[in-house]
Amino acid sequence: MRSSRLTSFVLLAGAVTGGLVLEAAEDPVTTPGATGVEAGVAIPAATPPGTLSSTWYCAGGTATEGGFADHELLLANPTAEDRTATVTVLTGDIAPSPSPPEEGIVGETTTTVAEPTTTTAPVVTTTTTIPPPIEPLVVDIPAHSRTEVALREIVDAPLAGAIVEVDGGEVAVEHQVTGDGLGRATAPCSTTAAREWTFPWGVTARGARELLVFMNPFPDDATIDIALATDEGTRQVLRLQNLVVRARSVVGINLAEDTRRDQVSAQILVGSGRLVVDRIQTFDGTIPPYEGMTLGLGAPTPAETWTFPDGQIDEGVTEQVVVYNPSEAVAEVEVEVRLDEPDVNGVPEPFELTIPPQQFSLVDLSEVDAGLAEGEPKRIPNGVAHSLIVRSLNGVPVTAERIVTSSAPSAELGVSATLGSPVAAPTWLLPGGGVSAEREEYLTLFNASPDDTARFGVSALIDGESVALDGLQDLEIPPGGRRSIRLSDHSDAEELPLVVEADGPVVVERGLYRIGGRGISQSMGIPLAVDVIVPEPVEG
Amino acid sequence: MEPHPPGAEAPDDASLAPPPTVPAVVAVVVARDPGPWFEEALSAVAGQDYPNLSILVIDAHSAGEVKRRVSAAAPGAFVRRLDEDPGFGAAANEVLEVVDGAAFYLFCHDDVAPAPDAVRVMVEEAYRSNAAVVGPKLVAWDDPRRLLQVGQGMDHAGYGVPVVERGELDQSQHDAVRDVFTVPGPCMLVRTDLFGEVGGFDEGISDFLDDVSLCWRAQIAGARVIVAPDARVRHQDSLAQRFGYDARRRLQARHRLRIVLSCYRPIGVMRAVVQTLVLNVAEVLYGLVAGRRKRVGDVVFAWTWNLRRVSQLHAARRQVQSFRRARDREVRSSMSKGSARLNQLLRGQLGGGDDRFTGLARSGRDVAGVLRSGTLRASATVWAVVAIVYLAGSRHLLTRGVPAVGEMVGLGSSPLDLIRSYTSGWRTAGLGAEAPAPTAFGLLGVLGVASASAMGVLRTVLTVGMLPLGALFAYRLPGPTGSRWAQIACLLTYISIPLPYNALANGRWGALVLYAVAPLIVGMLARASRVAPFGSDTGGDDEPLEQRARRGWTGNVLALGLTTALVATILPVAVPVLVVMALGLSLGGILALNTRGTVRMIGTALGAAVLAIGLHLPWSLDFFAPGTTLSALTGASRSAQPSDLAALLRFEVGPLGSAPIGWSVLVAAVLPLLIGRGERHTWAVRAWALALVSFGAAWAAQRGTLPVALPPVEVLLVPAAIGLALAAAMGVRAFQVDLPGYRFGWRQIASGLAAAAVVVGLIPVLGASFDGRWSLPAGDHARALAFIDTENDELPFRVLWLGDPAALPLGGWELEPGLAYGTTDAGAPRPENLWVGSDDGPTGLLGEAVDLARRGQTARLGRLLAPMGVRYVVVPERLAPAPFTSAPLPVPGALSATLAAQLDLEPIDAFEGLTVFRNQAFLPVRAGLPASADVPTDGGVAAALGLDLSSTPAVLPDEDGHLRWSGPVDDGTTVLLSAAHSDGWELEVDGEQIELAEPFGWSTGFEVADGGEASLGFRTPSSRYAIVGLQALAWLVVVRILVRRQLNPPGPGEKRT
């Protein structure tokens, strides 16, 4: 009996103890990544094959005669099946200007450097009534083709955005705005509506207009607060607090009416509801080197790594990187400039940035070598193409935007602002673009793999067929390298929606350049949400 | 004229006497194998000084010679012999056949001896008081100074309220003539016209309480009932001796119920039934506590006996109505206030008295005597404290109701709705299905009817009442050890375990029910094993061991199967849990190197499981149907907030159980493993093995390591709770039996620590009782969503619920671990939404639609849900919204983002913790589509994506009954019913049946060419009614067998048939 008692006691106690020890010995639960970067959310992405439907939100643009940003949709269907899209146009207006500015600053109520002041602001309704609903337009997108929809032909409104609902996947949607004398800017539409958006860059100085276009595609009103970060700290403008964006409408806010700064980062926090926010930045040429216009989404999600495949500085060509830290912690960030042919051009030291919460940091690649004596090797040599990689070193996610200006003596004139890509994928779609005597198009690919060579091919959707472009098949990109292609060397199609397919994760950027006039538009391609990866912030 | 009984044999010396000047009285003496006192009794009747008295002796088929004895003792008496003994009342009613012309009948048992002037006094008082029924003062046969009865009062439930204490010394203190409700039955004077009018004694009452019935009906007829104490009658009280104590009590119970059911008017009888039911429940509980199964059996027998005689009851009620002159209110005014039975129960509980004649004084003496007994005093004290703590801890739930959180859904307002849901062949959960309904609908419906539609009270009893019920069964579990201290330890340990309070706080009704019954189940399994002390060397506390052993395997299976079936009504997974419990106990036997009884125990469990499954047929087949996932049985249960093993060992799956006090239960349960010997040690190891199996299952469920869906962790931990409580009880028994065999040392210290742990473990429970609701939220989602019903008025719609299974106030289907969906018709969940069965079939389309949105395949979830009648999507992220609770039960963040990103779901302002979306693409559940609408007939859930049906009007607004609606329908309308396609749906327009269609490939539709008045309904197949009848019959048969076995145990050597 004594032995049986001991045996049973040991067994029972052992079972309990064993369980406790087993549990204690297990690895602690790992917390999920801080950012949760996801294709389709952090960056617009085409839905995979077999998808029931896909929805795109194109917020910014005008839809009236003589509008400064004539809004046009570009829908590309790279599949072998016809698709149908339902385009629902939402209209709105630009919010009225605030009271006349005093002492040169318009409407500012508080100014802080480190900590933003919380103010109780009255609710500002941007429109008194919800715009009447507009009958949706059903458009066909034949297989291997592109369909263009000019919103001005559907509605007449100061501002018009569109919801594009496609009856399947793999379709990509871009939109472009064209301004009289400002050129044309093309960018992907959004595949998400988010509760937070950041725009690292923005200029509200005289001669510039930074128009944020808020599109609320949902049946409930949304409220937003906009915080502006300048070189003097965070500014909260009364007009931009508790702003109501009515259901199924768009509204534009011209930040230049509230503050005048050479660099403004904007952070939009959506209190209730969800929004899509585009930025239309225009310059009338009074503040060199800026001239022309840009179009682009904000960043709905910060990330630890942003990749910019293309870059170059030269005479008349400037390049800046603005990194914004939307979080509550200090971000330690590194900006790596990866020059072509590093054996020849060298490997420049990365730029290291310390960015306080809700603040930005700007790296002007054109100015970093300004103090060098003549003959000394430049850190970023002129005329050497490069890629940029912005990475957070301490895990605090940031948003990063690259600004390129081109003015005399450069042949191209204009300005472009492009958010980097937080992801890499094997397949990218580029609905817009085309080459002609007046327009040049470049395609730049970056191999996100530090170890493997990427092989890729480019095909175009021409006349209902997918055409493999000559000379653009089975090309290679070295690990971590880049490759730039001038498309006019391979095609002369004025409408040139492209599909880039690689055997590994790459990042694809497109540049559109007007010849003989203003107009530079650079933007990331649209990845197909298949085999998407999020690059590690620190190279293995 | 002297009455002459024509059918009776004339006395030998019958002679022509001079015409009397006083009313004729016929003494009717019913003789039934009278004892030696008979001659003395007859002589006393014959010796009356009343001048016009005849005697009729009814010989109720006595075995012995009666006529000769009558002739000797009362030469002038008539004798009428019956061929059988129909009982006193029916025998006495013979007087109506054989006597004519009398003014009064004096009904006498054969064991009463009236004083010489008794009849005269009663007749005089009858005239003086204008009374129709007069009773004497009944005194003891052998000691006439002792009072037996001087009439008695009556409470509303038919329980007597004695005027005197039985055996009280007669000092003329009760000698005033007074109105009473009943007079002493052994001797009573009744006016003949009244007796004839009321039809004599109620022949449905064979013995006992026939006097009560007669007096009650006399008062209904408007007659007065008095007692004339100057008339003294000695009484032998042989009837009770002849029948035996148990039979007398049982007969009284059944006759009392018959009287109540037959004498009140309809409304009165309903009220009386409720009162009686409440009393009976209390009586049953008392019987269970006190170990008086026979008393429990009496209650059950009384109901079954009467329910079997419904037609007789109807006849009796019709007869009463035929002579009714007094309303119930007038009769009740002469009854006693309060409950006589409750008073007796309260006294009898402590005093051990079981006699309705027990007086207050005697009860008081008994109480004092009993309390001088140490263990009983301790038991009484513990139970009193437990009762106070439970009442205090549940006070707000008892007074303000139980909120509808978790599984504790509201039962609706009418039990008939539940019964209709039960009998109908259509399940409304999800998109509906033609499937058997859960037995719970029927059982809850019947209970609702029995509780006079007091559904709120019933729900409170079935939820909060599980706490004391579990305590009660836990107290009873170690009864066979013969140690009341072990019982107390088991009770205290069981109630100190945080599990039930956490289960209540988490809204886990099923776990509560299992907690209540688990000790009973373990006890039955233990008895099935026949391992000492549950089987071989000691008897139970109230049932001889031999008797239990004779019950055999069949009896154990029946009892355990019925118990399990009852639990499975609320918690279907109880059936496999039963088997696991048996396996756990058996594993303990192996660990203790004592496998005796293992096969019997497992065999009994398996048999009981099969029986339980059988009793739930055809519902139980639902769980085995193709396509049914295991979660349909277990529930979509895994919460998003897992507990670690240490927390599980402390039962900390809710607000209670934190360390260090939470460990006390384990400490207390360790003792028998250290000091126990023999059977104590064996059962302690068995109990611990049961607990560890339970802990292991809960741990696996929380970690998701098993590839099968497991029940809620609260359910999984119940066997652990009872295992530890049983171990603690064995520890006490070991302390009593084994410890004295050891020298003083660590074992004594360990015993002290264990005892202290039991006490310390109670502290959190005491603390938890302060809020009066055991941490249950004060409100629920239904309250917060009341606006939904208001907003929709008569628009038929569904609500889709999405959230953590622990947060959903209904049963759901799992989308992924920690995320489930369910539906309700309109806002508040009902029982139909709790046991939802499988989502195989069209209901699964709801989940498919949500999945499509979650995978980013659509931003038009509202359109996908529109054909399903879903107007609202509700996402609870707490058990109840703010401010009722703050504990989060979040849904995956991606789901919130998905819903917020839908273009046709409009967020609605709601309480914190509750997110509500209104579907702007909503289609009413009964919609009238124009014929031009191009509704696809296939394509599954995605078929609706391209359709905008949001402006479709509702049709058939008038509800004509369960699953039946009507209203006008226009020409060229397609009536679309958002329910799974079934041939059972029928639409008639102006009497013409419309052909059934299948819109969307799963729905139900009718294309109406020529409009008119339409009626839509579900036709329940007749086979469904037959199945329901068979199921009810099966339950009744099992109950009947068990009751009969309980009430009529076989004698030694007798074999059951």
PDB file of C-alpha atoms in Angstrom, chain B residues 242-432:
ATOM      1  CA  ARG B 242     -52.765  -0.767   8.852  1.00  0.00           C
ATOM      2  CA  PHE B 243     -51.373   1.093   5.856  1.00  0.00           C
ATOM      3  CA  GLY B 244     -47.986   1.846   7.182  1.00  0.00           C
ATOM      4  CA  TYR B 245     -46.321   5.169   7.518  1.00  0.00           C
ATOM      5  CA  ASP B 246     -44.882   5.421   4.012  1.00  0.00           C
ATOM      6  CA  ALA B 247     -48.111   4.500   2.279  1.00  0.00           C
ATOM      7  CA  ARG B 248     -50.056   6.933   4.388  1.00  0.00           C
ATOM      8  CA  ARG B 249     -47.715   9.777   3.447  1.00  0.00           C
ATOM      9  CA  ARG B 250     -47.794   8.851  -0.202  1.00  0.00           C
ATOM     10  CA  LEU B 251     -51.566   8.567  -0.297  1.00  0.00           C
ATOM     11  CA  GLN B 252     -51.910  11.862   1.470  1.00  0.00           C
ATOM     12  CA  ALA B 253     -49.654  13.523  -1.097  1.00  0.00           C
ATOM     13  CA  ARG B 254     -51.550  12.221  -4.085  1.00  0.00           C
ATOM     14  CA  HIS B 255     -54.974  12.871  -2.575  1.00  0.00           C
ATOM     15  CA  ARG B 256     -53.998  16.359  -1.526  1.00  0.00           C
ATOM     16  CA  LEU B 257     -53.008  17.161  -5.068  1.00  0.00           C
ATOM     17  CA  ARG B 258     -56.239  15.656  -6.389  1.00  0.00           C
ATOM     18  CA  ILE B 259     -58.269  17.812  -4.040  1.00  0.00           C
ATOM     19  CA  VAL B 260     -56.414  20.928  -5.088  1.00  0.00           C
ATOM     20  CA  LEU B 261     -56.770  20.127  -8.764  1.00  0.00           C
ATOM     21  CA  SER B 262     -60.461  19.312  -8.493  1.00  0.00           C
ATOM     22  CA  CYS B 263     -61.838  21.890  -6.079  1.00  0.00           C
ATOM     23  CA  TYR B 264     -60.524  25.192  -7.389  1.00  0.00           C
ATOM     24  CA  ARG B 265     -61.961  27.088 -10.313  1.00  0.00           C
ATOM     25  CA  PRO B 266     -59.679  27.362 -13.375  1.00  0.00           C
ATOM     26  CA  ILE B 267     -57.826  30.481 -12.305  1.00  0.00           C
ATOM     27  CA  GLY B 268     -57.636  29.303  -8.753  1.00  0.00           C
ATOM     28  CA  VAL B 269     -56.293  25.953  -9.792  1.00  0.00           C
ATOM     29  CA  MET B 270     -53.534  27.582 -11.805  1.00  0.00           C
ATOM     30  CA  ARG B 271     -52.479  29.608  -8.829  1.00  0.00           C
ATOM     31  CA  ALA B 272     -52.686  26.596  -6.590  1.00  0.00           C
ATOM     32  CA  VAL B 273     -50.654  24.546  -9.040  1.00  0.00           C
ATOM     33  CA  VAL B 274     -47.904  27.140  -9.020  1.00  0.00           C
ATOM     34  CA  GLN B 275     -47.895  27.275  -5.253  1.00  0.00           C
ATOM     35  CA  THR B 276     -47.900  23.528  -5.048  1.00  0.00           C
ATOM     36  CA  LEU B 277     -45.099  23.244  -7.560  1.00  0.00           C
ATOM     37  CA  VAL B 278     -42.984  25.696  -5.650  1.00  0.00           C
ATOM     38  CA  LEU B 279     -43.646  23.805  -2.480  1.00  0.00           C
ATOM     39  CA  ASN B 280     -42.959  20.518  -4.169  1.00  0.00           C
ATOM     40  CA  VAL B 281     -39.656  21.756  -5.526  1.00  0.00           C
ATOM     41  CA  ALA B 282     -38.711  22.905  -2.056  1.00  0.00           C
ATOM     42  CA  GLU B 283     -39.859  19.575  -0.730  1.00  0.00           C
ATOM     43  CA  VAL B 284     -37.789  17.713  -3.279  1.00  0.00           C
ATOM     44  CA  LEU B 285     -34.741  19.781  -2.458  1.00  0.00           C
ATOM     45  CA  TYR B 286     -35.341  19.213   1.178  1.00  0.00           C
ATOM     46  CA  GLY B 287     -35.744  15.542   0.570  1.00  0.00           C
ATOM     47  CA  LEU B 288     -32.494  15.445  -1.328  1.00  0.00           C
ATOM     48  CA  VAL B 289     -30.687  17.381   1.363  1.00  0.00           C
ATOM     49  CA  ALA B 290     -32.099  15.298   4.130  1.00  0.00           C
ATOM     50  CA  GLY B 291     -31.597  12.121   2.194  1.00  0.00           C
ATOM     51  CA  ARG B 292     -35.287  11.343   2.186  1.00  0.00           C
ATOM     52  CA  ARG B 293     -35.750   9.915  -1.215  1.00  0.00           C
ATOM     53  CA  LYS B 294     -39.132   8.566  -0.325  1.00  0.00           C
ATOM     54  CA  ARG B 295     -40.364  12.059   0.237  1.00  0.00           C
ATOM     55  CA  VAL B 296     -39.063  12.988  -3.186  1.00  0.00           C
ATOM     56  CA  GLY B 297     -40.791   9.939  -4.515  1.00  0.00           C
ATOM     57  CA  ASP B 298     -44.025  11.011  -2.846  1.00  0.00           C
ATOM     58  CA  VAL B 299     -43.970  14.276  -4.706  1.00  0.00           C
ATOM     59  CA  VAL B 300     -43.225  12.668  -8.025  1.00  0.00           C
ATOM     60  CA  PHE B 301     -45.781   9.952  -7.415  1.00  0.00           C
ATOM     61  CA  ALA B 302     -48.462  12.481  -6.520  1.00  0.00           C
ATOM     62  CA  TRP B 303     -48.045  14.253  -9.832  1.00  0.00           C
ATOM     63  CA  THR B 304     -47.770  11.154 -11.978  1.00  0.00           C
ATOM     64  CA  TRP B 305     -50.748   9.541 -10.256  1.00  0.00           C
ATOM     65  CA  ASN B 306     -52.934  12.538 -10.874  1.00  0.00           C
ATOM     66  CA  LEU B 307     -51.699  13.233 -14.359  1.00  0.00           C
ATOM     67  CA  ARG B 308     -52.567   9.686 -15.275  1.00  0.00           C
ATOM     68  CA  ARG B 309     -56.126  10.395 -14.168  1.00  0.00           C
ATOM     69  CA  VAL B 310     -56.770  13.581 -16.022  1.00  0.00           C
ATOM     70  CA  SER B 311     -60.145  12.407 -17.262  1.00  0.00           C
ATOM     71  CA  GLN B 312     -61.228  11.520 -13.743  1.00  0.00           C
ATOM     72  CA  LEU B 313     -60.075  14.898 -12.580  1.00  0.00           C
ATOM     73  CA  HIS B 314     -62.128  16.551 -15.272  1.00  0.00           C
ATOM     74  CA  ALA B 315     -65.174  14.617 -14.143  1.00  0.00           C
ATOM     75  CA  ALA B 316     -64.575  15.558 -10.541  1.00  0.00           C
ATOM     76  CA  ARG B 317     -64.163  19.202 -11.478  1.00  0.00           C
ATOM     77  CA  ARG B 318     -67.390  19.141 -13.481  1.00  0.00           C
ATOM     78  CA  GLN B 319     -69.194  17.673 -10.538  1.00  0.00           C
ATOM     79  CA  VAL B 320     -67.855  20.336  -8.204  1.00  0.00           C
ATOM     80  CA  GLN B 321     -68.927  23.055 -10.596  1.00  0.00           C
ATOM     81  CA  SER B 322     -72.429  21.606 -10.644  1.00  0.00           C
ATOM     82  CA  PHE B 323     -73.052  22.408  -7.011  1.00  0.00           C
ATOM     83  CA  ARG B 324     -70.765  25.397  -6.560  1.00  0.00           C
ATOM     84  CA  ARG B 325     -72.379  28.243  -4.693  1.00  0.00           C
ATOM     85  CA  ALA B 326     -69.276  29.778  -3.087  1.00  0.00           C
ATOM     86  CA  ARG B 327     -66.524  31.320  -5.159  1.00  0.00           C
ATOM     87  CA  ASP B 328     -62.921  30.414  -4.648  1.00  0.00           C
ATOM     88  CA  ARG B 329     -62.311  33.728  -3.003  1.00  0.00           C
ATOM     89  CA  GLU B 330     -64.923  32.955  -0.349  1.00  0.00           C
ATOM     90  CA  VAL B 331     -63.528  29.506   0.264  1.00  0.00           C
ATOM     91  CA  ARG B 332     -59.988  30.801   0.388  1.00  0.00           C
ATOM     92  CA  SER B 333     -61.015  33.384   2.947  1.00  0.00           C
ATOM     93  CA  SER B 334     -61.671  30.584   5.363  1.00  0.00           C
ATOM     94  CA  MET B 335     -58.246  29.079   4.701  1.00  0.00           C
ATOM     95  CA  SER B 336     -55.100  29.824   6.612  1.00  0.00           C
ATOM     96  CA  LYS B 337     -52.654  32.365   5.319  1.00  0.00           C
ATOM     97  CA  GLY B 338     -49.142  31.317   4.382  1.00  0.00           C
ATOM     98  CA  SER B 339     -47.972  27.817   3.825  1.00  0.00           C
ATOM     99  CA  ALA B 340     -48.475  25.192   6.445  1.00  0.00           C
ATOM    100  CA  ARG B 341     -46.209  22.849   4.547  1.00  0.00           C
ATOM    101  CA  LEU B 342     -43.393  25.303   4.402  1.00  0.00           C
ATOM    102  CA  ASN B 343     -43.598  25.698   8.145  1.00  0.00           C
ATOM    103  CA  GLN B 344     -43.493  21.964   8.534  1.00  0.00           C
ATOM    104  CA  LEU B 345     -40.593  21.715   6.166  1.00  0.00           C
ATOM    105  CA  LEU B 346     -38.621  24.290   8.035  1.00  0.00           C
ATOM    106  CA  ARG B 347     -39.260  22.535  11.259  1.00  0.00           C
ATOM    107  CA  GLY B 348     -38.894  19.080   9.892  1.00  0.00           C
ATOM    108  CA  GLN B 349     -35.611  19.894   8.134  1.00  0.00           C
ATOM    109  CA  LEU B 350     -33.849  20.357  11.394  1.00  0.00           C
ATOM    110  CA  GLY B 351     -35.970  18.274  13.621  1.00  0.00           C
ATOM    111  CA  GLY B 352     -36.210  15.274  11.482  1.00  0.00           C
ATOM    112  CA  GLY B 353     -39.897  15.279  11.930  1.00  0.00           C
ATOM    113  CA  ASP B 354     -41.805  14.078   8.974  1.00  0.00           C
ATOM    114  CA  ASP B 355     -45.277  14.060  10.243  1.00  0.00           C
ATOM    115  CA  ARG B 356     -47.745  16.691   9.317  1.00  0.00           C
ATOM    116  CA  PHE B 357     -49.176  16.421  12.731  1.00  0.00           C
ATOM    117  CA  THR B 358     -45.879  17.374  14.289  1.00  0.00           C
ATOM    118  CA  GLY B 359     -46.481  20.433  16.332  1.00  0.00           C
ATOM    119  CA  LEU B 360     -44.369  23.445  16.853  1.00  0.00           C
ATOM    120  CA  ALA B 361     -43.498  22.546  20.380  1.00  0.00           C
ATOM    121  CA  ARG B 362     -42.299  19.137  19.417  1.00  0.00           C
ATOM    122  CA  SER B 363     -40.360  20.555  16.515  1.00  0.00           C
ATOM    123  CA  GLY B 364     -38.677  22.924  18.834  1.00  0.00           C
ATOM    124  CA  ARG B 365     -37.725  20.135  21.136  1.00  0.00           C
ATOM    125  CA  ASP B 366     -36.401  18.113  18.211  1.00  0.00           C
ATOM    126  CA  VAL B 367     -34.379  20.985  16.919  1.00  0.00           C
ATOM    127  CA  ALA B 368     -32.759  21.449  20.227  1.00  0.00           C
ATOM    128  CA  GLY B 369     -32.065  17.788  20.471  1.00  0.00           C
ATOM    129  CA  VAL B 370     -30.647  17.507  17.024  1.00  0.00           C
ATOM    130  CA  LEU B 371     -28.442  20.502  17.412  1.00  0.00           C
ATOM    131  CA  ARG B 372     -26.932  18.923  20.444  1.00  0.00           C
ATOM    132  CA  SER B 373     -25.591  16.374  17.979  1.00  0.00           C
ATOM    133  CA  GLY B 374     -22.247  17.785  16.871  1.00  0.00           C
ATOM    134  CA  THR B 375     -22.047  16.822  13.209  1.00  0.00           C
ATOM    135  CA  LEU B 376     -25.612  17.708  12.462  1.00  0.00           C
ATOM    136  CA  ARG B 377     -25.111  20.993  14.194  1.00  0.00           C
ATOM    137  CA  ALA B 378     -22.091  21.607  12.015  1.00  0.00           C
ATOM    138  CA  SER B 379     -24.009  20.620   8.899  1.00  0.00           C
ATOM    139  CA  ALA B 380     -26.858  22.871   9.779  1.00  0.00           C
ATOM    140  CA  THR B 381     -24.514  25.738  10.472  1.00  0.00           C
ATOM    141  CA  VAL B 382     -22.594  25.232   7.259  1.00  0.00           C
ATOM    142  CA  TRP B 383     -25.741  25.002   5.210  1.00  0.00           C
ATOM    143  CA  ALA B 384     -27.134  28.094   6.850  1.00  0.00           C
ATOM    144  CA  VAL B 385     -23.975  30.003   6.020  1.00  0.00           C
ATOM    145  CA  VAL B 386     -23.917  28.634   2.488  1.00  0.00           C
ATOM    146  CA  ALA B 387     -27.523  29.627   2.015  1.00  0.00           C
ATOM    147  CA  ILE B 388     -26.852  33.125   3.299  1.00  0.00           C
ATOM    148  CA  VAL B 389     -23.802  33.537   1.077  1.00  0.00           C
ATOM    149  CA  TYR B 390     -25.653  32.260  -1.974  1.00  0.00           C
ATOM    150  CA  LEU B 391     -28.625  34.460  -1.304  1.00  0.00           C
ATOM    151  CA  ALA B 392     -26.432  37.483  -0.705  1.00  0.00           C
ATOM    152  CA  GLY B 393     -24.257  36.787  -3.701  1.00  0.00           C
ATOM    153  CA  SER B 394     -27.247  36.263  -5.961  1.00  0.00           C
ATOM    154  CA  ARG B 395     -29.530  38.916  -4.551  1.00  0.00           C
ATOM    155  CA  HIS B 396     -29.446  41.222  -7.546  1.00  0.00           C
ATOM    156  CA  LEU B 397     -29.857  38.337  -9.935  1.00  0.00           C
ATOM    157  CA  LEU B 398     -32.850  37.122  -7.985  1.00  0.00           C
ATOM    158  CA  THR B 399     -34.477  40.501  -7.729  1.00  0.00           C
ATOM    159  CA  ARG B 400     -33.480  42.107 -11.008  1.00  0.00           C
ATOM    160  CA  GLY B 401     -33.167  39.115 -13.243  1.00  0.00           C
ATOM    161  CA  VAL B 402     -30.292  37.455 -15.006  1.00  0.00           C
ATOM    162  CA  PRO B 403     -28.917  39.415 -17.966  1.00  0.00           C
ATOM    163  CA  ALA B 404     -28.874  37.672 -21.312  1.00  0.00           C
ATOM    164  CA  VAL B 405     -25.137  37.273 -21.687  1.00  0.00           C
ATOM    165  CA  GLY B 406     -23.234  34.396 -23.162  1.00  0.00           C
ATOM    166  CA  GLU B 407     -25.282  31.243 -23.220  1.00  0.00           C
ATOM    167  CA  MET B 408     -27.828  32.577 -20.807  1.00  0.00           C
ATOM    168  CA  VAL B 409     -30.280  33.695 -23.426  1.00  0.00           C
ATOM    169  CA  GLY B 410     -33.737  34.857 -22.557  1.00  0.00           C
ATOM    170  CA  LEU B 411     -36.445  32.223 -22.703  1.00  0.00           C
ATOM    171  CA  GLY B 412     -38.980  34.508 -24.340  1.00  0.00           C
ATOM    172  CA  SER B 413     -42.308  35.464 -22.936  1.00  0.00           C
ATOM    173  CA  SER B 414     -44.377  32.436 -23.765  1.00  0.00           C
ATOM    174  CA  PRO B 415     -43.511  28.792 -23.215  1.00  0.00           C
ATOM    175  CA  LEU B 416     -45.889  27.915 -26.022  1.00  0.00           C
ATOM    176  CA  ASP B 417     -43.496  29.511 -28.494  1.00  0.00           C
ATOM    177  CA  LEU B 418     -40.837  27.108 -27.343  1.00  0.00           C
ATOM    178  CA  ILE B 419     -43.162  24.168 -27.612  1.00  0.00           C
ATOM    179  CA  ARG B 420     -44.121  25.224 -31.124  1.00  0.00           C
ATOM    180  CA  SER B 421     -40.473  25.500 -32.025  1.00  0.00           C
ATOM    181  CA  TYR B 422     -39.996  22.024 -30.612  1.00  0.00           C
ATOM    182  CA  THR B 423     -42.816  20.405 -32.486  1.00  0.00           C
ATOM    183  CA  SER B 424     -42.123  22.256 -35.695  1.00  0.00           C
ATOM    184  CA  GLY B 425     -39.839  20.607 -38.151  1.00  0.00           C
ATOM    185  CA  TRP B 426     -38.166  23.915 -38.971  1.00  0.00           C
ATOM    186  CA  ARG B 427     -35.125  25.301 -37.181  1.00  0.00           C
ATOM    187  CA  THR B 428     -34.875  29.072 -37.396  1.00  0.00           C
ATOM    188  CA  ALA B 429     -31.204  29.475 -36.481  1.00  0.00           C
ATOM    189  CA  GLY B 430     -29.049  30.772 -39.290  1.00  0.00           C
ATOM    190  CA  LEU B 431     -30.968  30.641 -42.531  1.00  0.00           C
ATOM    191  CA  GLY B 432     -33.131  27.899 -41.149  1.00  0.00           C
TER     192      GLY B 432
END
